[in-house]
mmCIF file of C-alpha atoms in Angstrom:
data_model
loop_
_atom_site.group_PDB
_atom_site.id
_atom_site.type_symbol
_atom_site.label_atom_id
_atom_site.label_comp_id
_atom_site.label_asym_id
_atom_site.label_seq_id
_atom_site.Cartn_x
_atom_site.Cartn_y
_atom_site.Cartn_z
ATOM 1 C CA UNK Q 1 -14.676 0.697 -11.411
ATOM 2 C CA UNK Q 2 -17.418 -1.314 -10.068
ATOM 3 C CA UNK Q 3 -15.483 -4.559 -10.453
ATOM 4 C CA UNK Q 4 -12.193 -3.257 -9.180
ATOM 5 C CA UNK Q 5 -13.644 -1.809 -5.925
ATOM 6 C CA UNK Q 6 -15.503 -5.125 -5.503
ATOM 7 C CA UNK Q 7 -11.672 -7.410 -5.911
ATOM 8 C CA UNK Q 8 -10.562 -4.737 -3.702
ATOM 9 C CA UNK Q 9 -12.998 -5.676 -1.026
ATOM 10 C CA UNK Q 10 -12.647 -9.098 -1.692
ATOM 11 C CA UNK Q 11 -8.835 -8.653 -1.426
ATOM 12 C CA UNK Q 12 -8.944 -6.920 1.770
ATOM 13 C CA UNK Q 13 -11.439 -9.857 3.379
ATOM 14 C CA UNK Q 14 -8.784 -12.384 1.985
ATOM 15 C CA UNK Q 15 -6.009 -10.545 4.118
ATOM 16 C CA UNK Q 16 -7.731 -11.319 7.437
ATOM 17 C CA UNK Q 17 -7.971 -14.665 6.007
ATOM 18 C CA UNK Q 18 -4.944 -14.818 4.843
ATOM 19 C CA UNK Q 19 -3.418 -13.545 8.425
ATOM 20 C CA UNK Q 20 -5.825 -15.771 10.818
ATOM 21 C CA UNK Q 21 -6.185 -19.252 9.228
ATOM 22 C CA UNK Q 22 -3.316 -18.977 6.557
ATOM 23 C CA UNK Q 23 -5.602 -20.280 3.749
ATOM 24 C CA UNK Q 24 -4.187 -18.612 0.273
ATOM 25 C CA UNK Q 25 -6.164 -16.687 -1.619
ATOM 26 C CA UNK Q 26 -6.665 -18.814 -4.837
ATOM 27 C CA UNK Q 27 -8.043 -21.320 -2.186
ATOM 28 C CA UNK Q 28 -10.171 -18.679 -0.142
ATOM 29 C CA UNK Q 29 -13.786 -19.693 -0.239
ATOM 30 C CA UNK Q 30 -15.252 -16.562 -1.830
ATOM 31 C CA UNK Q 31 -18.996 -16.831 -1.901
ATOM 32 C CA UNK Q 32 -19.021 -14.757 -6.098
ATOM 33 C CA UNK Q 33 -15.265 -16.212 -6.772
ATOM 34 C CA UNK Q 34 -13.540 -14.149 -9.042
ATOM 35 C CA UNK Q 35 -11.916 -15.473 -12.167
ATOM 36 C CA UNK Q 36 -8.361 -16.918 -11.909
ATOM 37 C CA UNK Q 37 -7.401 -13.742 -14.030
ATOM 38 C CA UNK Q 38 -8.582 -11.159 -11.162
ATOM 39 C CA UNK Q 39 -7.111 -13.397 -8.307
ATOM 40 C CA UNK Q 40 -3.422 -13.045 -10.486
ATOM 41 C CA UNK Q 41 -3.931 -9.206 -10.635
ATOM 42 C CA UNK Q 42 -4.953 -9.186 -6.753
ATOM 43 C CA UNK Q 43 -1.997 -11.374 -5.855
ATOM 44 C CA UNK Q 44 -0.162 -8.899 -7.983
ATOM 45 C CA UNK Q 45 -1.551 -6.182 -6.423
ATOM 46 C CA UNK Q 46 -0.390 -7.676 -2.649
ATOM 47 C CA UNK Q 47 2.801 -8.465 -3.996
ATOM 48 C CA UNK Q 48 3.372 -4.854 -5.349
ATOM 49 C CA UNK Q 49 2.560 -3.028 -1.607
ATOM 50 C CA UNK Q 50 4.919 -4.953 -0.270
ATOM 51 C CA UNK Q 51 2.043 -7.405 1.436
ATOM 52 C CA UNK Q 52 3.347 -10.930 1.050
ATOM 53 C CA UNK Q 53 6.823 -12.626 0.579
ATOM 54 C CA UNK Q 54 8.343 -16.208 0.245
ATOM 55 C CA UNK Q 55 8.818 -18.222 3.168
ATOM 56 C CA UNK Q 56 12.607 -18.791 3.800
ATOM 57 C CA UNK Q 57 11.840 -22.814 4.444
ATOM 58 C CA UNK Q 58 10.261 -24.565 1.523
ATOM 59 C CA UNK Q 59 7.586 -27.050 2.649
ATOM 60 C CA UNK Q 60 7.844 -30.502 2.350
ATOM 61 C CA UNK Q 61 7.321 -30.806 -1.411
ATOM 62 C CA UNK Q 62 10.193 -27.964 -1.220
ATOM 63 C CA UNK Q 63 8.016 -24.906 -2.603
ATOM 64 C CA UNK Q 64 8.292 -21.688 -0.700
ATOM 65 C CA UNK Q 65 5.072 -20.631 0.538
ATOM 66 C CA UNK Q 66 3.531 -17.132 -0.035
ATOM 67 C CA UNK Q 67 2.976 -15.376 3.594
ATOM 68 C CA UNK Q 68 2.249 -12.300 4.512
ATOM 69 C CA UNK Q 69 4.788 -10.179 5.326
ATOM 70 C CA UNK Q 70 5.024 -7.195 8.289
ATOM 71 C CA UNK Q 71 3.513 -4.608 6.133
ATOM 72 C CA UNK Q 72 0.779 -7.942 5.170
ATOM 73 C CA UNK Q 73 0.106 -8.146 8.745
ATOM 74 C CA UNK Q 74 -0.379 -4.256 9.254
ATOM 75 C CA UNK Q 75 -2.545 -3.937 6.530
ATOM 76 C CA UNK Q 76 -4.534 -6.864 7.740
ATOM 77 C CA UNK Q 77 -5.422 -5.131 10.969
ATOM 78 C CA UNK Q 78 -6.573 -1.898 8.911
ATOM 79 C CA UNK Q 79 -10.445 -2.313 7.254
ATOM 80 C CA UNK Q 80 -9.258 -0.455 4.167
ATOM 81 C CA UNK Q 81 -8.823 -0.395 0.904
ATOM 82 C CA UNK Q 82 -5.117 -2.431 0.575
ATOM 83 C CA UNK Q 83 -3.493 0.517 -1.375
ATOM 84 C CA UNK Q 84 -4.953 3.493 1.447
ATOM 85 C CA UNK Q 85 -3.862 1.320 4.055
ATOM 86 C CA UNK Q 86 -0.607 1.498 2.615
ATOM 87 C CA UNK Q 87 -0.503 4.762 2.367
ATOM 88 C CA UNK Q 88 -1.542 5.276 6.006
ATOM 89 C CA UNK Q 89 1.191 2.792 6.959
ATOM 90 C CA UNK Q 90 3.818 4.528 5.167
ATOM 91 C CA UNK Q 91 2.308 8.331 6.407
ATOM 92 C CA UNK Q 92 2.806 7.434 9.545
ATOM 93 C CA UNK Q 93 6.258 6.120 9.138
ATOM 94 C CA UNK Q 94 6.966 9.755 7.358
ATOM 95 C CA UNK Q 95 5.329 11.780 9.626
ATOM 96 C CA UNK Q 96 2.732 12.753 7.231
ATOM 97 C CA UNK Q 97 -0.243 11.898 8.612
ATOM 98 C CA UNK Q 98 -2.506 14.954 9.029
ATOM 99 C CA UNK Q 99 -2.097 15.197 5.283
ATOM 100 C CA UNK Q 100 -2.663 11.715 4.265
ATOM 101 C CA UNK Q 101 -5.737 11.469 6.157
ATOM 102 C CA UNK Q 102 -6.967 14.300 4.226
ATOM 103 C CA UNK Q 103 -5.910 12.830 0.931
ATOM 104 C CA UNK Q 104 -6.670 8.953 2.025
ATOM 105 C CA UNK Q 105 -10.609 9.948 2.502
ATOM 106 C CA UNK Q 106 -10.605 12.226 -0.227
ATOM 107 C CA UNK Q 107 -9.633 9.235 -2.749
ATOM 108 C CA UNK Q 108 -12.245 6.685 -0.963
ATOM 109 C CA UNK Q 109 -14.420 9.382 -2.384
ATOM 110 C CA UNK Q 110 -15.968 10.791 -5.245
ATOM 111 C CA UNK Q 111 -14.669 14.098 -6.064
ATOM 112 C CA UNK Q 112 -16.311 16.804 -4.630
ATOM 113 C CA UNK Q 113 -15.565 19.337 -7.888
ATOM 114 C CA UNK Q 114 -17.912 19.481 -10.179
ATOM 115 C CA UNK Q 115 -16.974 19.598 -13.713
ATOM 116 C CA UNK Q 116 -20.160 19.664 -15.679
ATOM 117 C CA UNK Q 117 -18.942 19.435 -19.489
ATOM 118 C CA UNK Q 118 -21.494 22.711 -21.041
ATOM 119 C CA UNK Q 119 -19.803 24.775 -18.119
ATOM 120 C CA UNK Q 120 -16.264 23.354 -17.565
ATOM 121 C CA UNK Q 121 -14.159 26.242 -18.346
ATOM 122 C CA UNK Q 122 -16.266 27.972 -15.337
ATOM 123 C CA UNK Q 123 -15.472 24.960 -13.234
ATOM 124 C CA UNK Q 124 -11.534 25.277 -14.022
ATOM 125 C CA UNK Q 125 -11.415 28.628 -13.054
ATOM 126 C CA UNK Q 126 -13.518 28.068 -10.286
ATOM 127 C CA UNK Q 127 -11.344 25.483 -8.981
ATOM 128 C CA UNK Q 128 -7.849 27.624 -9.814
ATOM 129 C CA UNK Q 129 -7.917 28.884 -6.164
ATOM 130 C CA UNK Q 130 -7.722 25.301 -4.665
ATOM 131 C CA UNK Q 131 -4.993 23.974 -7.309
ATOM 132 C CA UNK Q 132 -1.235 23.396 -6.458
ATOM 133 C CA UNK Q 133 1.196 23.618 -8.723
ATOM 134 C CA UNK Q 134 3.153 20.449 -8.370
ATOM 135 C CA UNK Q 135 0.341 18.047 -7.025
ATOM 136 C CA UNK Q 136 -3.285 17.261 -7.823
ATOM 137 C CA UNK Q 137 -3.200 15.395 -4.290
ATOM 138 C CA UNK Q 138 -2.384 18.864 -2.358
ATOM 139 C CA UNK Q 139 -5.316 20.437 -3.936
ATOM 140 C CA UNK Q 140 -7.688 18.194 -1.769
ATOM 141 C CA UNK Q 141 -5.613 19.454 1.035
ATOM 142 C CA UNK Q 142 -6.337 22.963 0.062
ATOM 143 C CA UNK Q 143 -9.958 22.477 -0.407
ATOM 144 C CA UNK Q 144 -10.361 20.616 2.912
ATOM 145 C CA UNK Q 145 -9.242 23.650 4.623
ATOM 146 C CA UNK Q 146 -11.005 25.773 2.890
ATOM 147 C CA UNK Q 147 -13.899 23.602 3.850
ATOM 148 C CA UNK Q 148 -13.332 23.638 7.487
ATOM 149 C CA UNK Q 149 -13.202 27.784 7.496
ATOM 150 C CA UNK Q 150 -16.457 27.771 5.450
ATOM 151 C CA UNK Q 151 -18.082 25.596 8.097
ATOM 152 C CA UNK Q 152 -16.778 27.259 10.900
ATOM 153 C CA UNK Q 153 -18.014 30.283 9.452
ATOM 154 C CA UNK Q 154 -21.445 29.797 7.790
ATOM 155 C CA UNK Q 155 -23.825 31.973 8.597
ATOM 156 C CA UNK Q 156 -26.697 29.024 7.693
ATOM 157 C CA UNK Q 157 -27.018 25.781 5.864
ATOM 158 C CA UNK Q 158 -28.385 26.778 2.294
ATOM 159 C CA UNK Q 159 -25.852 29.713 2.532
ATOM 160 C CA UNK Q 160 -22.879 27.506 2.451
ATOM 161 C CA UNK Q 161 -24.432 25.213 -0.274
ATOM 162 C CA UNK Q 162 -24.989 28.198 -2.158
ATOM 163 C CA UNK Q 163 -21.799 29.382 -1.840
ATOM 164 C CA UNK Q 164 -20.078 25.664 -2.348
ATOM 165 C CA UNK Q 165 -22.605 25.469 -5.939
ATOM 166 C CA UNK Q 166 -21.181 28.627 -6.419
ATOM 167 C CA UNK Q 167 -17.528 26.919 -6.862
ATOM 168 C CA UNK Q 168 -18.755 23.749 -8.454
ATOM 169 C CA UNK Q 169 -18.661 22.406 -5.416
ATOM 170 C CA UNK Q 170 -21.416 19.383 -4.307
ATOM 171 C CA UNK Q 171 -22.520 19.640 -0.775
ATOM 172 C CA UNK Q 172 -23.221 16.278 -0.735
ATOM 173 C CA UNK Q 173 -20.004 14.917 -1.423
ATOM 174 C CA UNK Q 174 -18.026 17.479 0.553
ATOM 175 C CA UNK Q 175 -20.856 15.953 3.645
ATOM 176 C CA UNK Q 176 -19.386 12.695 2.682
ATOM 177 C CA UNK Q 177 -15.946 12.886 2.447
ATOM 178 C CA UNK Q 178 -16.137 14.796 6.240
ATOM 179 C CA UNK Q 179 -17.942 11.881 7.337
ATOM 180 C CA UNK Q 180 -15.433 9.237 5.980
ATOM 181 C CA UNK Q 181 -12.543 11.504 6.844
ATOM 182 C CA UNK Q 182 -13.749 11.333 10.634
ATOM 183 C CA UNK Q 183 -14.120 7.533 10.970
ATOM 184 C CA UNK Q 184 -10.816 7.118 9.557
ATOM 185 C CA UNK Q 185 -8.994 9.401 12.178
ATOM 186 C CA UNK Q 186 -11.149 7.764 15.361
ATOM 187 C CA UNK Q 187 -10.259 4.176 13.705
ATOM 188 C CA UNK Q 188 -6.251 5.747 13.311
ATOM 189 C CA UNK Q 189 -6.833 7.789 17.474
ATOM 190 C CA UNK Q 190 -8.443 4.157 18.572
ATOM 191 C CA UNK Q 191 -5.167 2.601 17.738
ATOM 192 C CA UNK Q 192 -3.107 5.062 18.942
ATOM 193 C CA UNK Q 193 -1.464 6.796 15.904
ATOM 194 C CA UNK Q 194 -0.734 10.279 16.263
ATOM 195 C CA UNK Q 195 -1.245 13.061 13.883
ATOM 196 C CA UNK Q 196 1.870 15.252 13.267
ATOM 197 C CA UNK Q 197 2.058 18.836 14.603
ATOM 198 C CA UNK Q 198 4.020 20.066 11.911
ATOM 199 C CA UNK Q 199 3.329 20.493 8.409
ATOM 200 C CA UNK Q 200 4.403 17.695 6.272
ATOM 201 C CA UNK Q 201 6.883 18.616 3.292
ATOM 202 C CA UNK Q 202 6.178 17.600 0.196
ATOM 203 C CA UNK Q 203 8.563 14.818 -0.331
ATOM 204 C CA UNK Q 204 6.856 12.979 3.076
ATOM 205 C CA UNK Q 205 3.175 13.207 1.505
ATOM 206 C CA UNK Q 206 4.574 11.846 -1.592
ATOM 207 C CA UNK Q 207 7.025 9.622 -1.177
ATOM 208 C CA UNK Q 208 3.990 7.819 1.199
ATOM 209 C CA UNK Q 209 1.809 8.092 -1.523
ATOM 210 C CA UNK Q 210 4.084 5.784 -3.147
ATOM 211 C CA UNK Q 211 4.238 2.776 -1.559
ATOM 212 C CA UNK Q 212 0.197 2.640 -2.446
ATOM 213 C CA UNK Q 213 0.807 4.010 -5.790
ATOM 214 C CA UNK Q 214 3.480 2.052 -7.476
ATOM 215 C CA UNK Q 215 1.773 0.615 -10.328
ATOM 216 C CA UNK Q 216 0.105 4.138 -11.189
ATOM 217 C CA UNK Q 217 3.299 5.680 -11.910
ATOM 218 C CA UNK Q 218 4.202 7.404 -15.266
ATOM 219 C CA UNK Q 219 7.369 8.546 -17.241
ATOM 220 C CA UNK Q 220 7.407 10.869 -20.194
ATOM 221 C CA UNK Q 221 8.591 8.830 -23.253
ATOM 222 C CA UNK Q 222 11.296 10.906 -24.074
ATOM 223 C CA UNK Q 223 11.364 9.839 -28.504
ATOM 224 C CA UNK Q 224 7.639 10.565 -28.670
ATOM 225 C CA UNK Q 225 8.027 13.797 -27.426
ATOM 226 C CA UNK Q 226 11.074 14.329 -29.380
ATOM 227 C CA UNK Q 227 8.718 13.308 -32.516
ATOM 228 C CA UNK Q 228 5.619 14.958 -31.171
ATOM 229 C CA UNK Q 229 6.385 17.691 -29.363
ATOM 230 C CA UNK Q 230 5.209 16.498 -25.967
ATOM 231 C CA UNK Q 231 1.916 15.488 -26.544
ATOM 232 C CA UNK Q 232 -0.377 14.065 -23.676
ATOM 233 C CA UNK Q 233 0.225 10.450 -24.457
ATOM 234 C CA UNK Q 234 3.786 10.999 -24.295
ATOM 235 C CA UNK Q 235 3.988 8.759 -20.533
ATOM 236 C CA UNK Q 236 4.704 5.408 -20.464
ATOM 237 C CA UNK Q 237 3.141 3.492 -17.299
ATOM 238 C CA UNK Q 238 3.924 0.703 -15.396
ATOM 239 C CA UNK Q 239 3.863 -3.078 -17.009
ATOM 240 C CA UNK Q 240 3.965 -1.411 -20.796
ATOM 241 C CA UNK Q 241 0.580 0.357 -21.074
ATOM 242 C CA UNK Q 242 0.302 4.291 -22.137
ATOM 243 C CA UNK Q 243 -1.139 6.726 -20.547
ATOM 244 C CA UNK Q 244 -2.589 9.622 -21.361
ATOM 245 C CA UNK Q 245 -3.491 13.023 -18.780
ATOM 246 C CA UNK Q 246 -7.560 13.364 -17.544
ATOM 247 C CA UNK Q 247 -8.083 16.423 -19.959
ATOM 248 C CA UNK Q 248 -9.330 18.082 -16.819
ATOM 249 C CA UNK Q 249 -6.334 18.287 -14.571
ATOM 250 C CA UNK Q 250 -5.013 21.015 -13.924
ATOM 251 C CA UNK Q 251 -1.465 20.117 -14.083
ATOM 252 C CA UNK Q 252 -1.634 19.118 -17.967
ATOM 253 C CA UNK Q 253 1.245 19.728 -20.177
ATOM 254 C CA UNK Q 254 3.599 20.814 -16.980
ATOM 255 C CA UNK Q 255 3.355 17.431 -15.042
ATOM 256 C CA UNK Q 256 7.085 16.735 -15.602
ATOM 257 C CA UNK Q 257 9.377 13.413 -16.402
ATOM 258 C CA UNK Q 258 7.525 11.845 -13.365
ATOM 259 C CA UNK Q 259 4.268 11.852 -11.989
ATOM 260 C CA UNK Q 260 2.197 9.444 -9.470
ATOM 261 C CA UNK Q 261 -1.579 9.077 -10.097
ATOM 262 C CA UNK Q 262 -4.465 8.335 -7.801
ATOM 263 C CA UNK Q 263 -5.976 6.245 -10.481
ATOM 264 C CA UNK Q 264 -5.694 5.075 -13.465
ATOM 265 C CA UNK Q 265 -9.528 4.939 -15.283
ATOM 266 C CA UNK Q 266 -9.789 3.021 -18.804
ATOM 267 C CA UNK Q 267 -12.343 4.950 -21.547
ATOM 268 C CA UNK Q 268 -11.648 5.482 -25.007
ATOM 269 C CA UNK Q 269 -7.484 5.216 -24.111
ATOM 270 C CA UNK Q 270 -6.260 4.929 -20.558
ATOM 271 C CA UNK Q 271 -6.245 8.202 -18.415
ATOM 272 C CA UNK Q 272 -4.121 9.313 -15.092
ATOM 273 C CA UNK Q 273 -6.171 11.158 -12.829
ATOM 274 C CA UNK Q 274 -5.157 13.082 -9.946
ATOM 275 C CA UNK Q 275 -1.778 13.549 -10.569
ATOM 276 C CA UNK Q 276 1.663 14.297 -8.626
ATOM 277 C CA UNK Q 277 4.760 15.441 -9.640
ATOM 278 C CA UNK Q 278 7.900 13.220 -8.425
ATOM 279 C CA UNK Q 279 11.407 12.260 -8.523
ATOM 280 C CA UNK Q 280 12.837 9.288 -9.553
ATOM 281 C CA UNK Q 281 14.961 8.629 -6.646
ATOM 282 C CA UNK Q 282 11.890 8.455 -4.457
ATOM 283 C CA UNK Q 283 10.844 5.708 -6.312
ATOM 284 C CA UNK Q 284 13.950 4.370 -5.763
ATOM 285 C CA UNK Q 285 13.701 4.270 -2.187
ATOM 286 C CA UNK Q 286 10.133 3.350 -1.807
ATOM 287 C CA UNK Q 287 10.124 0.399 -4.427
ATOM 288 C CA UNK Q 288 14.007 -0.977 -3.568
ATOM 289 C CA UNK Q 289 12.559 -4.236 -3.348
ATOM 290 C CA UNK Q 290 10.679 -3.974 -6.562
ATOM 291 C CA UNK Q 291 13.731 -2.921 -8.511
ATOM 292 C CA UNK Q 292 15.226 -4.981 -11.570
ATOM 293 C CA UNK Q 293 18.582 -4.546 -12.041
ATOM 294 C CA UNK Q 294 21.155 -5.470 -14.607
ATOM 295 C CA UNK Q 295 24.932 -4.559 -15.037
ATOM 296 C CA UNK Q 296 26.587 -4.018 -18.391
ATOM 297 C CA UNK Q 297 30.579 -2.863 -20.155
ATOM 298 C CA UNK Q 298 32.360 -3.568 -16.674
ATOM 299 C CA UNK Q 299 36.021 -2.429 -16.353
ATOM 300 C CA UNK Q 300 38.959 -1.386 -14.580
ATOM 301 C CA UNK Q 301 38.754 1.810 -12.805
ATOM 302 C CA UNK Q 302 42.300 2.952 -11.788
ATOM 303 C CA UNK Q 303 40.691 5.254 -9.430
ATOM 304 C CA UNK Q 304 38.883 3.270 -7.174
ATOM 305 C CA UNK Q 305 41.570 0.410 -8.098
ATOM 306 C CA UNK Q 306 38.563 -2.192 -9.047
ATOM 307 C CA UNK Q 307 36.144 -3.820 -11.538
ATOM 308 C CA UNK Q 308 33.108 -1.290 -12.104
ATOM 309 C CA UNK Q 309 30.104 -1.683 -14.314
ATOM 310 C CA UNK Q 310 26.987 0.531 -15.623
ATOM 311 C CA UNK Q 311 23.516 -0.450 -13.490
ATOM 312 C CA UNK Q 312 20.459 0.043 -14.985
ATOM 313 C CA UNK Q 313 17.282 -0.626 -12.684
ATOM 314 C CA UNK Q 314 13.497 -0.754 -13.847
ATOM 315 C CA UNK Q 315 10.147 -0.620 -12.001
ATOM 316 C CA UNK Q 316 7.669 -2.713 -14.125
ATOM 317 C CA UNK Q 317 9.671 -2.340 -17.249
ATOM 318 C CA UNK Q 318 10.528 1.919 -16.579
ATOM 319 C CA UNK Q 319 13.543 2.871 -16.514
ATOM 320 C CA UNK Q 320 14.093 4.415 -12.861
ATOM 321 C CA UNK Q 321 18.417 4.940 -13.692
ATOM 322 C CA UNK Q 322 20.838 4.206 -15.679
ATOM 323 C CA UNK Q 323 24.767 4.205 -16.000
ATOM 324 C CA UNK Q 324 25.136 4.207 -12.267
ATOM 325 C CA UNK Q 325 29.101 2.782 -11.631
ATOM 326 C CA UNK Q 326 28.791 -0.106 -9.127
ATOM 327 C CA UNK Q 327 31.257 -2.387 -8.077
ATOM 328 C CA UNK Q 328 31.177 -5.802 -10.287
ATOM 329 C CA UNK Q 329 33.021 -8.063 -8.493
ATOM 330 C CA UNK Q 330 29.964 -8.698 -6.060
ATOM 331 C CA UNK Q 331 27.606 -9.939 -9.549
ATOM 332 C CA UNK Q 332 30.568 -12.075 -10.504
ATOM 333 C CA UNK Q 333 33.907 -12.328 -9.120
ATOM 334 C CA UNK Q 334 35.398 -14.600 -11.360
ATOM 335 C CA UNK Q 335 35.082 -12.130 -14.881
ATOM 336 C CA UNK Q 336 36.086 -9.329 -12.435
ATOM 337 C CA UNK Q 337 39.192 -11.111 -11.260
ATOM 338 C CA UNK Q 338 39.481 -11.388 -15.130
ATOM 339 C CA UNK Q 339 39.636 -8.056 -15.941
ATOM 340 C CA UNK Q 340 41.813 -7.385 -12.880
ATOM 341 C CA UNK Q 341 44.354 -9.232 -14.347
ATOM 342 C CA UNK Q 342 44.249 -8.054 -18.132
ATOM 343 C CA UNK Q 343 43.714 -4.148 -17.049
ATOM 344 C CA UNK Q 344 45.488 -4.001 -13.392
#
């Protein structure tokens, strides 16, 4: 954790580099350079938000430079983590961010709930009343407000701390996540974003929760759970790993086909935390650039009078649809003139 929030940093200072003197990141002078293996999985990590893109011209040894791109050049204006600056980006785009700002300084925090393991059933339960049933995300939505009525109506300060201890609840951290969630809306006032007046739907939090979140995605591997009976390592995750649910969430067993984590934390096996359910064709939209496609068994459709095929598309190697009729002769006219001829 320690090491990822410091490439993180590191990542972030190399965007303003990046933006203002155009030096690339392999060559930015870092004073504690990180090894050539944590530079690839930062590049990686720029490259999956969206953050940097070829440049159309190749230079004069005819290699396309790596620049950043629009969202790059937001992000670089934003001191934030790269993946909550995203998010903000994209929340504000949505009209989502009230929420997001909620969420965003919830996740630059650590979580307020207390799960302390010789009492953690008490905990659970404890923590039922702030829990959503789709989205682990939501719940720190829930307990913010809940929060903000305690506050408004303690009657002292060891009252409410008694009454957060009460709900597993540390004082402390609910003090710090106020504090961070207030500089982050005067830094989002001071450049002149506004906060939406209506209540965000749940599609708009999530679908911006995306465009931070891509690599933290997960898919139920449907033969293991045909073999199993759905057990918790039945999710396959981004670039071939398996995952496996935080035994404390509260979603479990009913996360669905899809879900979205707010990290992914490596113990004994690899665990999603904070979890989300979504749908596939909101990955779709958010990651359209990310997508890998391939075509397969084109033919004549007397229908539509031309040359279909199946498309498959993946998102670091999951399968995000399948079988999707698309026209072929775009991929390659000359085998759909082909077939035009034999089947026509």
């Amino acid at each position: 954790e320690k090491k990822t929030a410091a490439l993180i940093l590191k990542l972030s200072i190399a965007l303003f580099m990046f933006k203002s003197l155009l030096i690339p990141v392999p060559q930015f002078p870092f004073i504690d350079k990180p090894l050539g293996r944590a530079i690839v999985d930062g590049m990686q990590l720029l490259e999956e938000l969206g953050a940097i893109e070829s440049t159309t011209e190749p230079d004069l040894q005819g290699q396309h430079r790596v620049q950043l791109s629009a969202i790059g050049k937001a992000l670089a204006e934003l001191p934030l983590d790269p993946r909550i600056g995203r998010i903000l980006l994209a929340a504000r785009e949505q009209q989502a961010l009230k929420e997001l700002t909620i969420i965003a300084s919830a996740m630059a925090c650590q979580d307020p709930r207390e799960r302390p393991m010789e009492f953690a059933s008490a905990a659970d339960q404890a923590h039922l009343q702030f829990a959503d049933e789709r989205s682990e995300f939501l719940s720190f939505v829930k307990l913010w407000n809940w929060y903000q009525e305690a506050l408004k109506h303690k009657q002292s300060n060891r009252q409410l701390e008694n009454q957060c201890r009460s709900l597993f609840l540390s004082p402390r951290r609910l003090r710090e996540w106020r504090d961070v969630h207030g500089q982050l809306h005067v830094l989002l006032a001071e450049k002149g974003w506004k906060e939406n007046q209506t209540p965000a739907t749940y599609e708009q939090i999530h679908t911006a929760l995306l465009t931070g979140l891509l690599g933290y995605i997960g898919k139920r591997d449907e033969d293991a759970s045909d073999q199993r009976g759905n057990k918790a390592g039945d999710y396959l995750g981004a670039r071939g790993i398996r995952l496996f649910i935080w035994p404390g969430s509260s979603l479990g067993k009913k996360v669905g086909a899809w879900f979205v984590a707010g990290e992914i934390q490596e113990t004994t096996r690899l665990y999603a935390r904070t979890l989300a359910k979504i749908e596939p064709q909101w990955i779709e939209r958010v990651a359209k650039h990310r997508l890998v496609k391939s075509l397969s068994d084109p033919f004549w459709d007397k229908e539509r009078g031309e040359v279909l095929a199946f498309e498959r598309a993946t998102l670091y190697g999951l399968p995000v649809y399948h079988g999707r009729r698309v026209a072929y002769a775009p991929h390659d006219a000359s085998e759909a003139h082909q077939l035009f001829i034999q089947k026509a």
